[in-house]
mmCIF file of C-alpha atoms and ligand atoms in Angstrom:
data_model
loop_
_atom_site.group_PDB
_atom_site.id
_atom_site.type_symbol
_atom_site.label_atom_id
_atom_site.label_comp_id
_atom_site.label_asym_id
_atom_site.label_seq_id
_atom_site.Cartn_x
_atom_site.Cartn_y
_atom_site.Cartn_z
ATOM 1 C CA UNK D 1 -6.226 -34.208 -62.452
ATOM 2 C CA UNK D 2 -8.645 -31.460 -61.577
ATOM 3 C CA UNK D 3 -10.620 -33.900 -59.471
ATOM 4 C CA UNK D 4 -7.505 -34.713 -57.454
ATOM 5 C CA UNK D 5 -6.667 -31.037 -57.056
ATOM 6 C CA UNK D 6 -10.220 -30.465 -55.905
ATOM 7 C CA UNK D 7 -9.811 -33.202 -53.354
ATOM 8 C CA UNK D 8 -6.541 -31.715 -52.084
ATOM 9 C CA UNK D 9 -8.127 -28.303 -51.695
ATOM 10 C CA UNK D 10 -10.987 -29.882 -49.811
ATOM 11 C CA UNK D 11 -8.567 -31.900 -47.731
ATOM 12 C CA UNK D 12 -6.500 -28.842 -46.868
ATOM 13 C CA UNK D 13 -9.601 -26.835 -46.029
ATOM 14 C CA UNK D 14 -10.888 -29.607 -43.822
ATOM 15 C CA UNK D 15 -7.620 -29.918 -41.916
ATOM 16 C CA UNK D 16 -7.489 -26.157 -41.500
ATOM 17 C CA UNK D 17 -11.026 -26.074 -40.113
ATOM 18 C CA UNK D 18 -10.266 -28.944 -37.762
ATOM 19 C CA UNK D 19 -7.192 -27.123 -36.477
ATOM 20 C CA UNK D 20 -9.145 -23.925 -36.003
ATOM 21 C CA UNK D 21 -11.867 -25.757 -34.103
ATOM 22 C CA UNK D 22 -9.313 -27.418 -31.857
ATOM 23 C CA UNK D 23 -7.631 -24.076 -31.181
ATOM 24 C CA UNK D 24 -10.970 -22.455 -30.411
ATOM 25 C CA UNK D 25 -11.986 -25.294 -28.090
ATOM 26 C CA UNK D 26 -8.660 -25.148 -26.287
ATOM 27 C CA UNK D 27 -8.921 -21.357 -25.864
ATOM 28 C CA UNK D 28 -12.485 -21.450 -24.643
ATOM 29 C CA UNK D 29 -12.095 -24.422 -22.300
ATOM 30 C CA UNK D 30 -8.697 -23.510 -20.867
ATOM 31 C CA UNK D 31 -9.596 -22.725 -17.259
ATOM 32 C CA UNK D 32 -8.703 -19.427 -15.598
ATOM 33 C CA UNK D 33 -7.544 -19.242 -11.987
ATOM 34 C CA UNK D 34 -10.110 -18.269 -9.359
ATOM 35 C CA UNK D 35 -9.794 -14.965 -7.498
ATOM 36 C CA UNK D 36 -9.491 -14.606 -3.735
ATOM 37 C CA UNK D 37 -10.723 -11.438 -2.006
ATOM 38 C CA UNK D 38 -10.804 -10.366 1.623
ATOM 39 C CA UNK D 39 -13.741 -8.326 2.832
ATOM 40 C CA UNK D 40 -14.938 -6.988 6.214
ATOM 41 C CA UNK D 41 -11.676 -7.608 8.013
ATOM 42 C CA UNK D 42 -12.087 -6.662 11.691
ATOM 43 C CA UNK D 43 -9.794 -6.811 14.711
ATOM 44 C CA UNK D 44 -11.743 -5.873 17.882
ATOM 45 C CA UNK D 45 -8.456 -5.403 19.777
ATOM 46 C CA UNK D 46 -7.566 -2.467 17.539
ATOM 47 C CA UNK D 47 -10.945 -0.768 17.835
ATOM 48 C CA UNK D 48 -9.865 2.264 19.863
ATOM 49 C CA UNK D 49 -13.384 3.052 21.032
ATOM 50 C CA UNK D 50 -13.986 -0.390 22.535
ATOM 51 C CA UNK D 51 -10.616 -1.260 23.999
ATOM 52 C CA UNK D 52 -10.121 -0.146 27.554
ATOM 53 C CA UNK D 53 -7.166 -0.764 29.784
ATOM 54 C CA UNK D 54 -8.977 -2.961 32.282
ATOM 55 C CA UNK D 55 -10.648 -5.401 29.941
ATOM 56 C CA UNK D 56 -8.882 -8.385 28.473
ATOM 57 C CA UNK D 57 -7.797 -7.963 24.912
ATOM 58 C CA UNK D 58 -9.971 -9.693 22.319
ATOM 59 C CA UNK D 59 -7.400 -11.187 19.966
ATOM 60 C CA UNK D 60 -9.990 -12.633 17.596
ATOM 61 C CA UNK D 61 -9.652 -11.503 13.999
ATOM 62 C CA UNK D 62 -12.592 -11.918 11.652
ATOM 63 C CA UNK D 63 -13.052 -11.546 7.926
ATOM 64 C CA UNK D 64 -14.897 -12.879 4.919
ATOM 65 C CA UNK D 65 -13.083 -14.698 2.174
ATOM 66 C CA UNK D 66 -14.684 -14.423 -1.239
ATOM 67 C CA UNK D 67 -13.564 -17.031 -3.768
ATOM 68 C CA UNK D 68 -14.813 -16.583 -7.331
ATOM 69 C CA UNK D 69 -14.648 -19.067 -10.170
ATOM 70 C CA UNK D 70 -14.519 -16.991 -13.382
ATOM 71 C CA UNK D 71 -14.920 -19.989 -15.705
ATOM 72 C CA UNK D 72 -18.132 -20.470 -17.626
ATOM 73 C CA UNK D 73 -17.345 -24.104 -18.422
ATOM 74 C CA UNK D 74 -15.298 -25.499 -15.575
ATOM 75 C CA UNK D 75 -15.926 -26.301 -11.956
ATOM 76 C CA UNK D 76 -13.186 -26.294 -9.332
ATOM 77 C CA UNK D 77 -12.350 -28.860 -6.645
ATOM 78 C CA UNK D 78 -10.507 -27.126 -3.787
ATOM 79 C CA UNK D 79 -8.366 -28.987 -1.270
ATOM 80 C CA UNK D 80 -8.469 -27.909 2.360
ATOM 81 C CA UNK D 81 -7.687 -24.189 2.553
ATOM 82 C CA UNK D 82 -5.180 -22.871 5.088
ATOM 83 C CA UNK D 83 -5.274 -19.190 5.900
ATOM 84 C CA UNK D 84 -2.444 -17.684 7.965
ATOM 85 C CA UNK D 85 -2.337 -14.317 9.667
ATOM 86 C CA UNK D 86 0.842 -12.289 10.244
ATOM 87 C CA UNK D 87 1.796 -9.094 11.987
ATOM 88 C CA UNK D 88 5.168 -7.593 11.075
ATOM 89 C CA UNK D 89 6.323 -10.895 9.533
ATOM 90 C CA UNK D 90 5.408 -12.813 12.695
ATOM 91 C CA UNK D 91 2.823 -15.544 12.273
ATOM 92 C CA UNK D 92 0.080 -14.929 14.835
ATOM 93 C CA UNK D 93 -2.625 -17.365 13.871
ATOM 94 C CA UNK D 94 -4.213 -19.579 11.286
ATOM 95 C CA UNK D 95 -7.485 -21.103 10.219
ATOM 96 C CA UNK D 96 -8.121 -24.312 8.298
ATOM 97 C CA UNK D 97 -11.131 -24.768 6.087
ATOM 98 C CA UNK D 98 -12.500 -27.897 4.491
ATOM 99 C CA UNK D 99 -12.103 -28.383 0.777
ATOM 100 C CA UNK D 100 -15.147 -27.981 -1.433
ATOM 101 C CA UNK D 101 -16.422 -28.070 -4.986
ATOM 102 C CA UNK D 102 -17.370 -24.853 -6.745
ATOM 103 C CA UNK D 103 -19.562 -24.899 -9.843
ATOM 104 C CA UNK D 104 -18.778 -22.812 -12.934
ATOM 105 C CA UNK D 105 -19.250 -19.066 -12.565
ATOM 106 C CA UNK D 106 -19.955 -19.378 -8.835
ATOM 107 C CA UNK D 107 -18.738 -17.250 -5.928
ATOM 108 C CA UNK D 108 -18.252 -18.690 -2.444
ATOM 109 C CA UNK D 109 -18.169 -16.586 0.719
ATOM 110 C CA UNK D 110 -16.463 -18.105 3.736
ATOM 111 C CA UNK D 111 -16.420 -16.536 7.187
ATOM 112 C CA UNK D 112 -12.995 -16.830 8.714
ATOM 113 C CA UNK D 113 -12.473 -16.450 12.445
ATOM 114 C CA UNK D 114 -8.898 -16.612 13.650
ATOM 115 C CA UNK D 115 -8.115 -16.882 17.345
ATOM 116 C CA UNK D 116 -4.836 -15.018 17.087
ATOM 117 C CA UNK D 117 -2.058 -15.310 19.639
ATOM 118 C CA UNK D 118 -1.597 -12.740 22.355
ATOM 119 C CA UNK D 119 1.740 -11.006 22.497
ATOM 120 C CA UNK D 120 3.672 -7.762 22.501
ATOM 121 C CA UNK D 121 2.895 -7.191 18.816
ATOM 122 C CA UNK D 122 -0.605 -6.098 19.899
ATOM 123 C CA UNK D 123 0.928 -3.178 21.828
ATOM 124 C CA UNK D 124 2.844 -2.254 18.697
ATOM 125 C CA UNK D 125 -0.258 -2.659 16.559
ATOM 126 C CA UNK D 126 -2.395 -0.433 18.765
ATOM 127 C CA UNK D 127 0.240 2.296 18.405
ATOM 128 C CA UNK D 128 0.559 1.641 14.676
ATOM 129 C CA UNK D 129 -3.137 2.248 14.038
ATOM 130 C CA UNK D 130 -2.679 5.806 15.332
ATOM 131 C CA UNK D 131 -0.337 6.731 12.490
ATOM 132 C CA UNK D 132 -1.984 4.493 9.944
ATOM 133 C CA UNK D 133 0.811 1.955 9.747
ATOM 134 C CA UNK D 134 -0.952 -1.094 11.189
ATOM 135 C CA UNK D 135 -0.823 -3.751 8.481
ATOM 136 C CA UNK D 136 -1.663 -7.423 8.788
ATOM 137 C CA UNK D 137 -0.401 -10.020 6.348
ATOM 138 C CA UNK D 138 -2.704 -12.780 5.184
ATOM 139 C CA UNK D 139 -1.763 -15.762 3.097
ATOM 140 C CA UNK D 140 -3.798 -18.596 1.713
ATOM 141 C CA UNK D 141 -2.492 -22.015 0.739
ATOM 142 C CA UNK D 142 -4.506 -24.671 -1.021
ATOM 143 C CA UNK D 143 -4.532 -26.905 -4.060
ATOM 144 C CA UNK D 144 -7.094 -27.306 -6.799
ATOM 145 C CA UNK D 145 -8.198 -29.276 -9.810
ATOM 146 C CA UNK D 146 -10.389 -27.924 -12.577
ATOM 147 C CA UNK D 147 -13.272 -30.001 -13.816
ATOM 148 C CA UNK D 148 -13.417 -29.334 -17.546
ATOM 149 C CA UNK D 149 -16.566 -30.846 -19.080
ATOM 150 C CA UNK D 150 -16.080 -34.435 -17.918
ATOM 151 C CA UNK D 151 -12.459 -34.676 -16.836
ATOM 152 C CA UNK D 152 -10.376 -33.262 -14.005
ATOM 153 C CA UNK D 153 -7.138 -31.457 -14.792
ATOM 154 C CA UNK D 154 -3.963 -32.199 -12.881
ATOM 155 C CA UNK D 155 -3.498 -30.996 -9.346
ATOM 156 C CA UNK D 156 -2.211 -27.457 -8.954
ATOM 157 C CA UNK D 157 -0.761 -25.816 -5.842
ATOM 158 C CA UNK D 158 -1.998 -22.345 -4.924
ATOM 159 C CA UNK D 159 -0.368 -19.752 -2.715
ATOM 160 C CA UNK D 160 -1.677 -16.191 -2.609
ATOM 161 C CA UNK D 161 -1.089 -13.381 -0.142
ATOM 162 C CA UNK D 162 -2.037 -9.810 0.627
ATOM 163 C CA UNK D 163 -1.551 -6.925 3.043
ATOM 164 C CA UNK D 164 -4.417 -5.566 5.097
ATOM 165 C CA UNK D 165 -4.087 -2.044 6.495
ATOM 166 C CA UNK D 166 -6.267 -1.468 9.565
ATOM 167 C CA UNK D 167 -7.573 1.820 10.949
ATOM 168 C CA UNK D 168 -8.453 3.044 14.448
ATOM 169 C CA UNK D 169 -11.866 1.355 14.332
ATOM 170 C CA UNK D 170 -10.134 -2.015 13.925
ATOM 171 C CA UNK D 171 -11.523 -2.407 10.416
ATOM 172 C CA UNK D 172 -9.528 -2.757 7.236
ATOM 173 C CA UNK D 173 -8.888 0.299 5.115
ATOM 174 C CA UNK D 174 -9.623 -0.927 1.619
ATOM 175 C CA UNK D 175 -10.640 2.090 -0.430
ATOM 176 C CA UNK D 176 -13.662 2.213 -2.677
ATOM 177 C CA UNK D 177 -13.668 -1.433 -3.680
ATOM 178 C CA UNK D 178 -13.936 -2.519 -0.029
ATOM 179 C CA UNK D 179 -11.930 -5.627 -0.726
ATOM 180 C CA UNK D 180 -8.328 -6.718 -0.824
ATOM 181 C CA UNK D 181 -7.228 -9.088 -3.515
ATOM 182 C CA UNK D 182 -4.875 -11.897 -2.546
ATOM 183 C CA UNK D 183 -2.270 -12.433 -5.258
HETATM 184 C C1 NAG L 1 -15.900 -0.406 18.075
HETATM 185 O O1 NAG L 1 -16.302 -0.415 19.431
HETATM 186 C C2 NAG L 1 -17.455 0.344 19.693
HETATM 187 C C3 NAG L 1 -17.692 0.342 21.211
HETATM 188 O O2 NAG L 1 -17.714 -0.973 21.707
HETATM 189 C C4 NAG L 1 -18.628 -0.255 18.935
HETATM 190 O O3 NAG L 1 -19.788 0.512 19.154
HETATM 191 C C5 NAG L 1 -18.299 -0.264 17.441
HETATM 192 O O4 NAG L 1 -19.337 -0.899 16.725
HETATM 193 C C6 NAG L 1 -17.003 -0.985 17.214
HETATM 194 N N1 NAG L 1 -16.602 -0.849 15.808
HETATM 195 C C7 NAG L 1 -16.761 -1.803 14.925
HETATM 196 C C8 NAG L 1 -16.241 -1.513 13.565
HETATM 197 O O5 NAG L 1 -17.293 -2.867 15.210
HETATM 198 C C1 NAG L 2 -12.782 -0.794 34.689
HETATM 199 O O1 NAG L 2 -12.725 -1.381 35.963
HETATM 200 C C2 NAG L 2 -13.424 -0.655 36.938
HETATM 201 C C3 NAG L 2 -13.206 -1.316 38.260
HETATM 202 O O2 NAG L 2 -13.362 -2.707 38.194
HETATM 203 C C4 NAG L 2 -14.925 -0.597 36.564
HETATM 204 O O3 NAG L 2 -15.617 0.161 37.509
HETATM 205 C C5 NAG L 2 -15.056 0.040 35.191
HETATM 206 O O4 NAG L 2 -16.407 -0.010 34.792
HETATM 207 C C6 NAG L 2 -14.213 -0.697 34.197
HETATM 208 N N1 NAG L 2 -14.259 -0.018 32.907
HETATM 209 C C7 NAG L 2 -14.596 -0.609 31.798
HETATM 210 C C8 NAG L 2 -14.629 0.225 30.582
HETATM 211 O O5 NAG L 2 -14.887 -1.790 31.753
HETATM 212 C C1 NAG L 3 -14.315 -10.869 20.288
HETATM 213 O O1 NAG L 3 -14.916 -10.070 19.289
HETATM 214 C C2 NAG L 3 -15.765 -10.788 18.420
HETATM 215 C C3 NAG L 3 -16.262 -9.828 17.368
HETATM 216 O O2 NAG L 3 -16.686 -8.631 17.891
HETATM 217 C C4 NAG L 3 -16.899 -11.411 19.224
HETATM 218 O O3 NAG L 3 -17.723 -12.158 18.353
HETATM 219 C C5 NAG L 3 -16.307 -12.321 20.290
HETATM 220 O O4 NAG L 3 -17.358 -12.836 21.100
HETATM 221 C C6 NAG L 3 -15.341 -11.554 21.146
HETATM 222 N N1 NAG L 3 -14.695 -12.473 22.061
HETATM 223 C C7 NAG L 3 -14.530 -12.180 23.349
HETATM 224 C C8 NAG L 3 -13.828 -13.217 24.163
HETATM 225 O O5 NAG L 3 -14.933 -11.137 23.839
HETATM 226 C C1 NAG L 4 -2.927 -27.058 6.259
HETATM 227 O O1 NAG L 4 -2.850 -27.139 7.666
HETATM 228 C C2 NAG L 4 -2.920 -28.461 8.167
HETATM 229 C C3 NAG L 4 -2.978 -28.385 9.663
HETATM 230 O O2 NAG L 4 -2.066 -27.452 10.162
HETATM 231 C C4 NAG L 4 -1.709 -29.236 7.646
HETATM 232 O O3 NAG L 4 -1.776 -30.570 8.091
HETATM 233 C C5 NAG L 4 -1.708 -29.199 6.124
HETATM 234 O O4 NAG L 4 -0.562 -29.835 5.617
HETATM 235 C C6 NAG L 4 -1.762 -27.787 5.626
HETATM 236 N N1 NAG L 4 -1.909 -27.796 4.192
HETATM 237 C C7 NAG L 4 -1.114 -27.098 3.378
HETATM 238 C C8 NAG L 4 -1.394 -27.174 1.931
HETATM 239 O O5 NAG L 4 -0.196 -26.410 3.821
HETATM 240 C C1 NAG L 5 4.120 4.801 13.729
HETATM 241 O O1 NAG L 5 4.159 4.569 15.122
HETATM 242 C C2 NAG L 5 4.954 3.460 15.499
HETATM 243 C C3 NAG L 5 4.785 3.246 16.994
HETATM 244 O O2 NAG L 5 4.822 4.468 17.680
HETATM 245 C C4 NAG L 5 6.397 3.718 15.104
HETATM 246 O O3 NAG L 5 7.185 2.586 15.447
HETATM 247 C C5 NAG L 5 6.457 3.936 13.620
HETATM 248 O O4 NAG L 5 7.757 4.242 13.228
HETATM 249 C C6 NAG L 5 5.519 5.037 13.199
HETATM 250 N N1 NAG L 5 5.509 5.078 11.754
HETATM 251 C C7 NAG L 5 5.460 6.209 11.071
HETATM 252 C C8 NAG L 5 5.449 6.079 9.594
HETATM 253 O O5 NAG L 5 5.431 7.307 11.619
#
């Protein structure tokens, strides 16, 4: 009788431990989403000190995209990444990047150069910078799979976006952190 009770206690304890281990494994291996930050955004056309009336407008827009994988245990396979640029809700350009694999805990920096369209919105934008209301929209679309230990998770669509205020030097106004998080 007491032997059987002893066995049951052991059995219960064992099951409990197994459950706890599974829960812990699941919590520690469950991958977190990467973060996407914009840094060094620059629009030469809006740089007041370089734009002059008799030169052609440089509609190129440049920035760095910083993608960070916060997971200690999982890598990330990214599909091709599409970045779109907007001014006042109007799409003015885009850039397509190849997919890549990112190891655990790694940060990737990608230089993005967008040959934006020319159009009347630039006139508006160069007035907007004067009263600090020039704001670009950026969105990023991709898909990813996490590589957890040996297996890949299912495919997951990603869409993040952010607003980039630009000042009279054509550079983004991003405060102390000097980056804008796409969410
Ligand atoms: C703006 O243009 C001026 C004159 O061309 C240049 O010296 C300056 O570096 C430019 N600003 C930025 C942020 O590149
Ligand atoms: C504007 O054009 C005039 C005449 O072609 C030229 O002399 C002047 O240097 C130009 N200004 C700038 C800033 O390019
Ligand atoms: C536009 O500006 C970028 C950055 O300053 C420069 O790399 C590029 O050569 C310029 N393009 C033209 C056509 O002037
Ligand atoms: C990214 O852009 C390319 C080319 O415009 C397009 O074929 C592809 O479907 C886009 N991908 C996504 C996820 O929107
Ligand atoms: C800033 O200037 C633009 C163009 O002149 C104008 O359309 C806009 O209403 C102004 N915004 C503010 C907040 O003053």
